[in-house]
Amino acid sequence: MAAELQQENKLAKLIGNFLVSRLSLADLQHLAAKKKVPVHKHSLWYYMGGITMIYFAVQVVTGILLMVYYVPEINAAHASILKINSQIDFGWFIRSLHSWGSTLMILSAAVHLFSSFFMRAYRQPREITWWAGLVLMILCLAFGFTGYLLPWDDLSFFATKVGLDITAKAPLVGGLLGPLLKGGNMISQATISRFFGIHVAILPLTLISLLAVHLMLVQSHGMSEPAAFADTPPEKRRYEPFFPDFFFKDMLVWILALNVLFVLVVLFPWGVGPEANPFAPAPIGIKPEWYFLGAFQFLKLIPPMVGPIEGELFGILAMSLVGLGFLIMPFIDNGSQRRRALLATIYGVAVVLGLIFLSIWGALS
Amino acid sequence: MRTALGTVAVLWGGVALYPIYRYLAPRPDTSDDETQVTSVEVCKLSELPKNSGKNFRFGSFPALLIHTEDDGLHAFKAVCTHLGCTVQYRGDIQRIFCACHGGQYDPTTGKNIAGPPPKPLDSLKVAVVNDQVVVSRA
Ligand code: HEM
Ligand code: FES
């Protein structure tokens, strides 16, 4: 028995050594060992990117499974969702995982974005990591927007209508992009086909490539350290190695994140509305998904004309300006002056509060 | 050498992108006979009580017929001038209402009177022929 075990161990070692040498795993081990994670009272936020990633992995797996039964055709799409929900074994489960997964992925991405912002992780040398992150956030929202049309129910129809009208009115790119996305003068088969292609091919490829850049940069810069931590004397600063310490904690957090998803899926399976009818009026009380509620409420509040410009255009410009603030923040708050840091904090707090306030207002009205 | 390579790259990129753009650009619908619709029989007048409205399809776009409290008949293209949702008539407030952002229009003229819509609704012509309500392009 003992001899057998020893034999097995030997074999495992042999295979291990073979893999390590042939795949140059030593480099990887070195890389993993080099990375260390600062330990301080805000360390919690270092998990948010990882949580977003695990939710994305769920989206990829469940999305591919949904493609087996989903039919991107105007007369069949809604029926195929009904079939997934009621006839296919565990169809409701896969679909609810995908729908709730999208919500949680967007939520964790947003928390990740704002926590990096408040830790001032956009400062030199991490500007590109920060910009890549902003684009990743936009890609997440684009995933949500394109996926929402696919079930072809009444809400998805009008959500797409409004979203595409906003796109078409955007300055500069709108005139080109609007018709390309819609594929005709009304939302139809052409729109479903385009959204499907974007949702299942273009966005995943783009997101995965950009994520690779994002992660490589994180690896090469190491974790950012909040000022309070960086200013403490070196002997008081604590770090833990990324591998294995932080990595195992990461996995624990992932299991927690997946549990949250499973609980939501089982307690609140995702529903489907009645099939879209392009000639019926928008249902009273119609609302977008929570992550667009802020923008939705904002659009409701703007009067038809703001001074000389149309209300919609004003709204689009105002929202772009808020985004622009995040884009240029690395130049504004570059760490040189306290005043600039304060400005960044005020800006971030204002955006978060504004967003939460508008979203709650939108949800209640 | 660098400039030559750069020029070739730009030219080649342009040559590749143009067909892709044209491939994706929607075709102007000329042959689509649905867009040629000039009039629609919506319903019998007796089926549409006062202070109510009916949404219907007019060719490629949604339309709305309203029988007002003062016995007027009015029809409009039911596409909200704000962000394109389909509007409906609401008897309780006696106005045309858009559920998307709460825009409101006057049911006789189609004028935008509340909420975000910037322009009035496009109106259509209504006639009653042997109790049938017929709506046609204005
Ligand atoms: C490789 C990745 C993905 C694939 C192959 C994929 C595939 C699909 C398919 C086939 C559907 C239609 C079935 C249905 O409506 O339930 C769908 C719907 C949807 N997807 Fe994805 N997806 C992917 C990633 C994502 C991501 C990352 C998000 C969001 C962050 C997302 C959000 C949505 C939403 C909101 C719906 C509508 C859900 C519903 O109401 O049923 N997807 N996706
Ligand atoms: S689309 Fe009608 S009010 Fe916005």
Coordinates of C-alpha atoms and ligand atoms in Angstrom, one line a residue:
Chain A
M1 CA 0.0 0.0 0.0
A2 CA 2.6 2.5 1.1
A3 CA 4.8 1.4 -1.8
E4 CA 1.9 2.0 -4.2
L5 CA 1.4 5.4 -2.9
Q6 CA 5.0 6.2 -3.3
Q7 CA 4.9 5.1 -6.8
E8 CA 1.9 7.3 -7.5
N9 CA 3.7 10.2 -6.0
K10 CA 6.7 9.6 -8.1
L11 CA 4.6 9.5 -11.2
A12 CA 2.8 12.8 -10.2
K13 CA 6.2 14.4 -9.6
L14 CA 7.5 13.2 -13.0
I15 CA 4.5 14.6 -14.8
G16 CA 4.7 17.8 -12.8
N17 CA 8.3 18.3 -13.6
F18 CA 7.7 17.6 -17.2
L19 CA 4.9 20.2 -17.5
V20 CA 6.9 22.8 -15.5
S21 CA 9.9 22.5 -17.8
R22 CA 8.1 22.1 -21.1
L23 CA 5.6 24.9 -20.5
S24 CA 8.1 27.2 -18.9
L25 CA 5.9 27.3 -15.9
A26 CA 8.8 28.6 -13.8
D27 CA 8.2 32.1 -15.4
L28 CA 4.6 31.9 -14.4
Q29 CA 5.5 30.8 -10.9
H30 CA 7.9 33.7 -10.7
L31 CA 5.3 36.1 -11.9
A32 CA 2.7 34.9 -9.4
A33 CA 5.3 35.0 -6.6
K34 CA 6.3 38.5 -7.4
K35 CA 2.8 40.0 -7.1
K36 CA 1.9 41.0 -3.6
V37 CA -1.3 42.5 -2.3
P38 CA -1.3 45.3 0.2
V39 CA -3.3 44.6 3.4
H40 CA -5.2 47.5 4.8
K41 CA -8.8 48.4 5.8
H42 CA -9.8 49.0 2.2
S43 CA -8.4 45.7 0.9
L44 CA -12.0 44.4 0.4
W45 CA -12.3 46.4 -2.8
Y46 CA -9.5 44.4 -4.4
Y47 CA -12.0 41.5 -4.8
M48 CA -14.5 43.4 -6.9
G49 CA -12.7 42.9 -10.3
G50 CA -12.4 39.2 -9.6
I51 CA -16.1 39.0 -8.8
T52 CA -16.9 40.7 -12.0
M53 CA -14.7 38.2 -13.9
I54 CA -16.4 35.1 -12.3
Y55 CA -19.8 36.5 -13.3
F56 CA -18.6 37.0 -16.8
A57 CA -17.5 33.4 -16.9
V58 CA -21.0 32.4 -15.9
Q59 CA -22.4 34.6 -18.7
V60 CA -20.1 32.9 -21.3
V61 CA -21.1 29.4 -20.2
T62 CA -24.9 30.0 -19.8
G63 CA -24.9 32.2 -23.0
I64 CA -23.5 29.4 -25.1
L65 CA -26.0 27.0 -23.6
L66 CA -28.9 29.4 -24.4
M67 CA -27.7 29.6 -28.0
V68 CA -28.6 25.9 -28.3
Y69 CA -32.3 26.6 -28.1
Y70 CA -32.7 30.3 -28.7
V71 CA -33.8 31.2 -32.2
P72 CA -32.9 34.8 -33.4
E73 CA -35.9 35.1 -35.8
I74 CA -38.7 37.6 -35.3
N75 CA -41.6 35.0 -35.3
A76 CA -39.7 32.4 -33.3
A77 CA -37.6 34.3 -30.8
H78 CA -40.3 34.8 -28.1
A79 CA -41.6 31.2 -28.5
S80 CA -38.1 29.9 -28.1
I81 CA -37.7 31.7 -24.8
L82 CA -41.1 30.3 -23.6
K83 CA -39.8 26.9 -24.6
I84 CA -36.5 27.4 -22.7
N85 CA -38.5 28.5 -19.7
S86 CA -41.1 25.8 -19.6
Q87 CA -40.2 22.8 -21.7
I88 CA -36.5 22.3 -21.6
D89 CA -35.2 20.6 -18.5
F90 CA -33.5 23.2 -16.4
G91 CA -34.0 25.7 -19.2
W92 CA -35.5 28.2 -16.7
F93 CA -32.4 27.7 -14.5
I94 CA -29.9 28.4 -17.3
R95 CA -31.8 31.4 -18.5
S96 CA -32.3 32.8 -15.0
L97 CA -28.6 32.4 -14.4
H98 CA -27.9 34.4 -17.5
S99 CA -30.4 37.1 -16.7
W100 CA -29.5 37.4 -13.0
G101 CA -25.8 37.0 -13.9
S102 CA -26.0 40.0 -16.2
T103 CA -27.4 42.1 -13.4
L104 CA -24.8 41.0 -10.9
M105 CA -22.0 41.4 -13.4
I106 CA -23.0 44.9 -14.2
L107 CA -23.4 45.7 -10.5
S108 CA -20.0 44.3 -9.5
A109 CA -18.4 46.1 -12.5
A110 CA -19.9 49.3 -11.3
V111 CA -18.7 48.8 -7.7
H112 CA -15.3 47.9 -9.1
L113 CA -15.2 51.1 -11.2
F114 CA -16.2 53.4 -8.3
S115 CA -14.0 51.7 -5.7
S116 CA -11.0 52.1 -8.1
F117 CA -12.0 55.7 -8.6
F118 CA -12.1 56.5 -4.9
M119 CA -8.8 54.7 -4.3
R120 CA -7.4 56.9 -7.0
A121 CA -6.1 53.9 -8.9
Y122 CA -6.4 55.9 -12.1
R123 CA -3.3 57.9 -11.3
Q124 CA 0.0 57.4 -13.0
P125 CA 1.1 54.8 -14.1
R126 CA -2.3 53.1 -14.3
E127 CA -4.1 55.5 -16.7
I128 CA -4.4 52.9 -19.4
T129 CA -5.7 50.3 -17.0
W130 CA -8.3 52.8 -15.9
W131 CA -9.4 53.6 -19.5
A132 CA -9.6 50.0 -20.4
G133 CA -11.8 49.6 -17.3
L134 CA -14.1 52.4 -18.5
V135 CA -14.5 50.7 -21.9
L136 CA -15.1 47.4 -20.2
M137 CA -18.0 49.0 -18.3
I138 CA -19.5 50.3 -21.5
L139 CA -19.2 46.8 -23.0
C140 CA -21.1 45.4 -20.0
L141 CA -23.9 47.9 -20.6
A142 CA -23.8 47.1 -24.3
F143 CA -24.2 43.4 -23.4
G144 CA -27.2 44.2 -21.3
F145 CA -28.7 46.4 -24.0
T146 CA -28.3 44.0 -26.9
G147 CA -29.3 40.9 -24.8
Y148 CA -32.5 42.6 -23.7
L149 CA -33.9 42.7 -27.2
L150 CA -33.4 39.0 -27.9
P151 CA -36.5 37.6 -26.0
W152 CA -38.6 39.9 -28.1
D153 CA -41.2 40.8 -25.5
D154 CA -43.1 44.1 -25.1
L155 CA -40.5 45.6 -22.7
S156 CA -37.6 44.7 -24.9
F157 CA -39.1 46.2 -27.9
F158 CA -39.6 49.7 -26.4
A159 CA -36.4 49.6 -24.5
T160 CA -34.6 49.0 -27.8
K161 CA -36.7 51.7 -29.5
V162 CA -35.7 54.4 -27.0
G163 CA -32.1 53.2 -26.9
L164 CA -31.7 53.3 -30.6
D165 CA -33.4 56.7 -30.9
I166 CA -30.9 58.0 -28.4
T167 CA -28.0 56.5 -30.3
A168 CA -29.2 58.0 -33.6
K169 CA -29.4 61.4 -32.0
A170 CA -25.9 61.3 -30.6
P171 CA -23.7 64.0 -32.1
L172 CA -21.1 63.0 -34.7
V173 CA -21.4 59.2 -34.7
G174 CA -25.2 58.9 -34.3
G175 CA -26.1 59.4 -37.9
L176 CA -23.9 56.6 -39.0
L177 CA -24.3 54.2 -36.0
G178 CA -28.1 54.5 -35.5
P179 CA -29.1 53.0 -38.9
L180 CA -26.3 50.5 -38.9
L181 CA -27.6 49.1 -35.6
K182 CA -31.3 49.2 -36.5
G183 CA -30.8 47.8 -40.0
G184 CA -33.9 49.6 -41.4
N185 CA -36.4 52.3 -40.5
M186 CA -38.1 50.2 -37.9
I187 CA -37.1 47.6 -35.3
S188 CA -37.5 44.3 -37.2
Q189 CA -35.7 41.1 -38.1
A190 CA -32.7 43.1 -39.2
T191 CA -32.4 44.5 -35.7
I192 CA -32.7 41.1 -34.0
S193 CA -30.0 39.6 -36.3
R194 CA -27.6 42.5 -35.7
F195 CA -28.1 42.6 -32.0
F196 CA -27.7 38.8 -31.8
G197 CA -24.4 38.9 -33.7
I198 CA -23.1 41.8 -31.6
H199 CA -24.3 40.1 -28.3
V200 CA -22.8 36.6 -29.0
A201 CA -19.7 37.4 -31.1
I202 CA -18.5 40.9 -31.2
L203 CA -19.0 41.9 -27.6
P204 CA -17.5 38.7 -26.1
L205 CA -14.4 38.9 -28.4
T206 CA -13.9 42.6 -27.6
L207 CA -14.5 42.1 -23.9
I208 CA -12.1 39.2 -23.6
S209 CA -9.3 40.9 -25.5
L210 CA -9.7 44.1 -23.5
L211 CA -9.8 42.1 -20.3
A212 CA -6.5 40.5 -21.2
V213 CA -4.9 44.0 -21.6
H214 CA -6.5 45.2 -18.3
L215 CA -5.2 42.2 -16.4
M216 CA -1.7 42.3 -17.9
L217 CA -1.4 45.9 -16.9
V218 CA -2.6 45.1 -13.4
Q219 CA 0.0 42.4 -13.2
S220 CA 2.8 44.6 -14.4
H221 CA 1.9 47.6 -12.2
G222 CA 1.0 45.7 -9.1
M223 CA -1.9 46.7 -6.9
S224 CA -2.4 50.4 -6.3
E225 CA -1.9 51.5 -2.7
P226 CA -4.2 54.1 -1.2
A227 CA -2.3 57.2 0.0
A228 CA -2.9 56.5 3.7
F229 CA -1.2 53.1 3.3
A230 CA 1.6 54.3 1.1
D231 CA 2.4 57.1 3.6
T232 CA 2.9 54.7 6.6
P233 CA 6.5 53.8 7.3
P234 CA 7.6 50.7 5.4
E235 CA 8.0 48.5 8.4
K236 CA 4.3 49.0 9.3
R237 CA 3.0 48.2 5.8
R238 CA 1.7 44.7 5.5
Y239 CA 1.5 42.7 2.2
E240 CA 0.4 39.2 1.4
P241 CA 1.6 37.2 -1.6
F242 CA -0.9 37.0 -4.4
F243 CA -0.3 33.3 -4.7
P244 CA -1.4 31.3 -2.8
D245 CA -2.8 33.6 0.0
F246 CA -4.8 36.1 -1.9
F247 CA -5.7 33.7 -4.7
F248 CA -7.4 31.3 -2.3
K249 CA -9.3 34.1 -0.7
D250 CA -10.3 35.2 -4.2
M251 CA -11.7 31.7 -4.8
L252 CA -13.7 31.8 -1.5
V253 CA -15.2 35.1 -2.5
W254 CA -16.1 33.7 -5.9
I255 CA -17.9 30.9 -4.2
L256 CA -19.8 33.4 -2.2
A257 CA -20.6 35.5 -5.3
L258 CA -21.9 32.3 -7.0
N259 CA -24.0 31.5 -4.0
V260 CA -25.7 34.9 -4.2
L261 CA -26.4 34.3 -7.9
F262 CA -27.9 30.8 -7.1
V263 CA -30.1 32.1 -4.4
L264 CA -31.5 34.8 -6.6
V265 CA -32.1 32.4 -9.5
V266 CA -33.9 29.9 -7.3
L267 CA -36.0 32.3 -5.4
F268 CA -36.8 34.7 -8.2
P269 CA -36.7 32.9 -11.6
W270 CA -36.6 35.3 -14.5
G271 CA -40.0 35.9 -16.3
V272 CA -40.9 36.8 -19.8
G273 CA -43.4 39.4 -20.9
P274 CA -46.0 39.1 -23.7
E275 CA -44.6 38.9 -27.2
A276 CA -43.6 42.3 -28.7
N277 CA -46.2 43.9 -30.9
P278 CA -44.7 46.8 -32.9
F279 CA -48.1 48.4 -33.4
A280 CA -49.4 48.3 -29.9
P281 CA -48.8 51.2 -27.5
A282 CA -46.0 51.2 -24.9
P283 CA -47.4 49.6 -21.8
I284 CA -48.2 52.0 -19.0
G285 CA -45.5 52.0 -16.3
I286 CA -42.8 50.7 -18.6
K287 CA -39.3 50.9 -17.2
P288 CA -35.8 49.9 -18.2
E289 CA -33.5 47.5 -16.3
W290 CA -32.2 49.1 -13.1
Y291 CA -28.8 50.0 -14.6
F292 CA -30.5 52.4 -17.1
L293 CA -33.0 53.8 -14.6
G294 CA -30.8 56.8 -13.8
A295 CA -30.5 57.8 -17.4
F296 CA -34.2 57.1 -17.9
Q297 CA -35.3 59.4 -15.1
F298 CA -32.9 62.1 -16.3
L299 CA -34.5 62.0 -19.8
K300 CA -37.9 62.3 -18.3
L301 CA -37.0 65.4 -16.4
I302 CA -35.5 67.4 -19.3
P303 CA -38.0 69.8 -21.0
P304 CA -38.4 69.7 -24.8
M305 CA -36.1 72.7 -25.2
V306 CA -33.2 73.7 -23.1
G307 CA -32.3 77.2 -24.2
P308 CA -31.6 76.9 -27.9
I309 CA -31.0 73.1 -28.1
E310 CA -33.4 70.2 -28.1
G311 CA -33.9 68.5 -24.8
E312 CA -32.8 65.0 -25.9
L313 CA -29.6 66.4 -27.4
F314 CA -29.0 68.3 -24.2
G315 CA -29.5 65.1 -22.2
I316 CA -27.1 63.1 -24.3
L317 CA -24.5 65.9 -24.1
A318 CA -24.9 66.2 -20.3
M319 CA -24.5 62.4 -19.8
S320 CA -21.5 62.4 -22.1
L321 CA -19.9 65.1 -20.1
V322 CA -20.3 63.1 -16.9
G323 CA -18.5 60.2 -18.7
L324 CA -15.8 62.6 -20.0
G325 CA -15.1 63.5 -16.4
F326 CA -14.1 60.0 -15.6
L327 CA -12.0 59.8 -18.8
I328 CA -9.9 62.8 -18.1
M329 CA -9.6 62.3 -14.4
P330 CA -6.0 60.9 -14.6
F331 CA -5.0 64.3 -16.0
I332 CA -6.9 66.4 -13.5
D333 CA -6.0 64.5 -10.3
N334 CA -2.5 63.4 -11.1
G335 CA -1.5 63.2 -7.5
S336 CA 0.4 66.5 -7.5
Q337 CA -2.0 68.6 -5.4
R338 CA -4.4 68.0 -2.5
R339 CA -6.9 70.4 -4.1
R340 CA -7.1 68.3 -7.2
A341 CA -7.6 65.1 -5.2
L342 CA -10.4 66.8 -3.3
L343 CA -12.0 67.9 -6.6
A344 CA -11.9 64.2 -7.8
T345 CA -13.6 63.0 -4.6
I346 CA -16.3 65.6 -4.8
Y347 CA -16.9 64.7 -8.4
G348 CA -17.1 61.0 -7.7
V349 CA -19.4 61.5 -4.7
A350 CA -21.7 63.8 -6.7
V351 CA -22.0 61.3 -9.6
V352 CA -22.7 58.3 -7.2
L353 CA -25.3 60.2 -5.2
G354 CA -26.9 61.7 -8.4
L355 CA -27.0 58.2 -9.9
I356 CA -28.5 56.6 -6.9
F357 CA -31.0 59.4 -6.3
L358 CA -32.2 59.4 -10.0
S359 CA -32.4 55.6 -10.0
I360 CA -34.5 55.4 -6.9
W361 CA -36.7 58.3 -8.2
G362 CA -37.1 56.5 -11.5
A363 CA -38.0 53.2 -9.8
L364 CA -40.6 54.8 -7.6
S365 CA -42.3 57.1 -10.2
Chain B
M1 CA 9.9 52.6 -46.7
R2 CA 7.8 53.5 -43.6
T3 CA 5.7 55.9 -45.5
A4 CA 5.1 53.4 -48.3
L5 CA 4.0 50.8 -45.8
G6 CA 1.8 53.3 -44.0
T7 CA 0.2 54.4 -47.2
V8 CA -0.5 50.8 -48.3
A9 CA -2.0 50.0 -44.9
V10 CA -4.3 53.0 -45.0
L11 CA -5.4 52.3 -48.6
W12 CA -5.9 48.6 -47.9
G13 CA -7.9 49.4 -44.8
G14 CA -10.1 51.8 -46.7
V15 CA -10.7 49.3 -49.4
A16 CA -11.6 46.6 -46.9
L17 CA -13.9 48.9 -44.8
Y18 CA -16.0 50.4 -47.5
P19 CA -17.6 47.1 -48.6
I20 CA -18.2 46.2 -45.0
Y21 CA -19.9 49.5 -44.4
R22 CA -22.1 49.1 -47.6
Y23 CA -22.8 45.5 -46.6
L24 CA -24.1 46.6 -43.2
A25 CA -25.9 49.8 -44.3
P26 CA -29.7 49.3 -44.4
R27 CA -31.2 49.4 -47.9
P28 CA -33.6 52.2 -48.5
D29 CA -36.9 50.3 -48.7
T30 CA -38.4 51.1 -52.1
S31 CA -40.0 47.8 -53.1
D32 CA -41.7 47.3 -49.7
D33 CA -45.3 47.8 -50.6
E34 CA -46.3 48.1 -47.0
T35 CA -44.9 51.6 -47.0
Q36 CA -47.1 52.5 -50.0
V37 CA -50.3 52.1 -47.9
T38 CA -52.4 55.3 -48.4
S39 CA -55.5 54.4 -46.4
V40 CA -56.8 51.9 -43.8
E41 CA -60.2 50.9 -42.7
V42 CA -59.8 51.0 -39.0
C43 CA -63.2 49.9 -37.5
K44 CA -66.9 50.7 -37.4
L45 CA -67.7 54.1 -35.9
S46 CA -70.2 52.4 -33.6
E47 CA -67.3 50.2 -32.2
L48 CA -65.4 53.3 -31.0
P49 CA -67.2 55.0 -28.1
K50 CA -66.6 58.6 -27.3
N51 CA -63.6 59.4 -25.1
S52 CA -61.7 56.4 -26.4
G53 CA -58.9 55.6 -28.8
K54 CA -57.7 52.7 -30.9
N55 CA -54.2 51.8 -31.9
F56 CA -53.8 50.3 -35.3
R57 CA -51.2 49.6 -38.0
F58 CA -50.8 52.1 -40.8
G59 CA -48.4 50.5 -43.3
S60 CA -45.1 50.4 -41.7
F61 CA -45.9 52.5 -38.7
P62 CA -48.3 52.5 -35.7
A63 CA -51.2 54.9 -35.7
L64 CA -53.9 56.1 -33.3
L65 CA -57.5 56.9 -33.9
I66 CA -59.4 58.9 -31.3
H67 CA -63.1 59.6 -30.8
T68 CA -63.1 62.6 -28.5
E69 CA -65.7 63.6 -25.9
D70 CA -67.1 66.3 -28.2
D71 CA -67.7 63.7 -31.0
G72 CA -64.6 64.6 -33.0
L73 CA -62.6 62.0 -34.9
H74 CA -58.8 62.5 -35.1
A75 CA -56.0 60.2 -36.2
F76 CA -52.2 60.5 -35.8
K77 CA -49.0 58.7 -36.5
A78 CA -48.6 57.1 -33.0
V79 CA -44.9 57.6 -32.9
C80 CA -43.8 59.9 -30.0
T81 CA -41.7 62.8 -31.2
H82 CA -39.4 62.3 -28.1
L83 CA -37.7 58.9 -28.5
G84 CA -40.1 57.0 -30.7
C85 CA -42.3 55.0 -28.3
T86 CA -45.9 54.2 -29.4
V87 CA -48.4 56.6 -27.8
Q88 CA -52.0 55.8 -26.7
Y89 CA -55.2 57.7 -25.8
R90 CA -56.0 57.9 -22.1
G91 CA -59.7 58.6 -21.4
D92 CA -59.0 59.4 -17.7
I93 CA -56.9 62.4 -18.5
Q94 CA -58.5 63.0 -22.0
R95 CA -55.0 63.2 -23.6
I96 CA -52.7 61.3 -25.8
F97 CA -50.1 59.8 -23.5
C98 CA -46.7 58.3 -24.0
A99 CA -45.8 55.7 -21.3
C100 CA -42.1 55.9 -21.9
H101 CA -41.3 59.3 -20.4
G102 CA -44.8 60.6 -19.7
G103 CA -45.2 62.9 -22.7
Q104 CA -48.7 64.2 -23.4
Y105 CA -50.4 65.5 -26.5
D106 CA -53.7 67.3 -27.3
P107 CA -56.1 64.7 -28.7
T108 CA -57.7 67.1 -31.3
T109 CA -54.6 68.8 -32.7
G110 CA -51.8 66.4 -31.7
K111 CA -49.9 69.3 -30.1
N112 CA -47.3 68.4 -27.5
I113 CA -48.5 69.8 -24.2
A114 CA -46.6 68.2 -21.4
G115 CA -43.4 66.2 -20.8
P116 CA -40.4 65.9 -22.9
P117 CA -41.8 65.6 -26.5
P118 CA -40.4 68.5 -28.6
K119 CA -42.9 68.4 -31.5
P120 CA -46.5 67.7 -32.3
L121 CA -47.6 64.3 -33.6
D122 CA -48.0 63.9 -37.4
S123 CA -51.7 63.9 -38.2
L124 CA -53.6 61.7 -40.6
K125 CA -56.9 62.3 -42.3
V126 CA -60.1 60.7 -41.0
A127 CA -63.3 60.0 -43.0
V128 CA -66.4 58.0 -42.2
V129 CA -67.8 56.0 -45.1
N130 CA -70.9 53.9 -44.4
D131 CA -70.2 53.8 -40.7
Q132 CA -66.6 52.6 -41.5
V133 CA -63.8 54.9 -40.2
V134 CA -61.2 55.3 -42.9
V135 CA -57.8 56.9 -42.1
S136 CA -55.6 58.1 -44.9
R137 CA -52.4 60.1 -45.3
A138 CA -52.9 63.8 -44.7
Ligands
HEM1 C1 -20.1 34.9 -24.6 C2 -21.0 35.5 -23.9 C3 -22.5 35.5 -24.1 C4 -23.3 34.8 -25.0 C5 -22.9 33.7 -25.9 C6 -24.7 35.2 -24.7 C7 -25.8 34.7 -25.4 C8 -27.1 35.1 -25.1 C9 -28.3 34.5 -25.8 C10 -28.3 33.4 -26.8 C11 -29.4 35.2 -25.3 C12 -30.8 35.0 -25.7 C13 -31.6 34.1 -24.7 C14 -32.3 34.9 -23.7 O1 -32.8 36.0 -24.0 O2 -32.4 34.5 -22.5 C15 -28.9 36.2 -24.3 C16 -29.7 37.1 -23.6 C17 -29.2 38.0 -22.7 N1 -27.9 38.3 -22.4 FE1 -26.3 37.2 -23.1 N2 -24.6 36.2 -23.8 C18 -23.3 36.4 -23.4 C19 -22.9 37.3 -22.4 C20 -23.7 38.2 -21.8 C21 -23.2 39.2 -20.8 C22 -21.7 39.4 -20.4 C23 -24.3 40.0 -20.4 C24 -24.4 41.1 -19.4 C25 -23.5 41.7 -18.7 C26 -25.4 39.4 -21.1 C27 -26.7 39.9 -20.9 C28 -27.9 39.3 -21.5 C29 -29.2 39.8 -21.2 C30 -29.7 40.9 -20.2 C31 -30.1 38.9 -22.0 C32 -31.6 38.9 -22.0 C33 -32.1 37.9 -21.0 C34 -33.5 37.5 -21.0 O3 -34.4 38.4 -20.8 O4 -33.8 36.4 -21.3 N3 -25.0 38.4 -21.9 N4 -27.5 36.1 -24.3
FES2 S1 -40.6 58.5 -26.0 FE1 -42.5 59.4 -25.6 S2 -42.0 60.6 -23.9 FE2 -40.1 59.8 -24.4

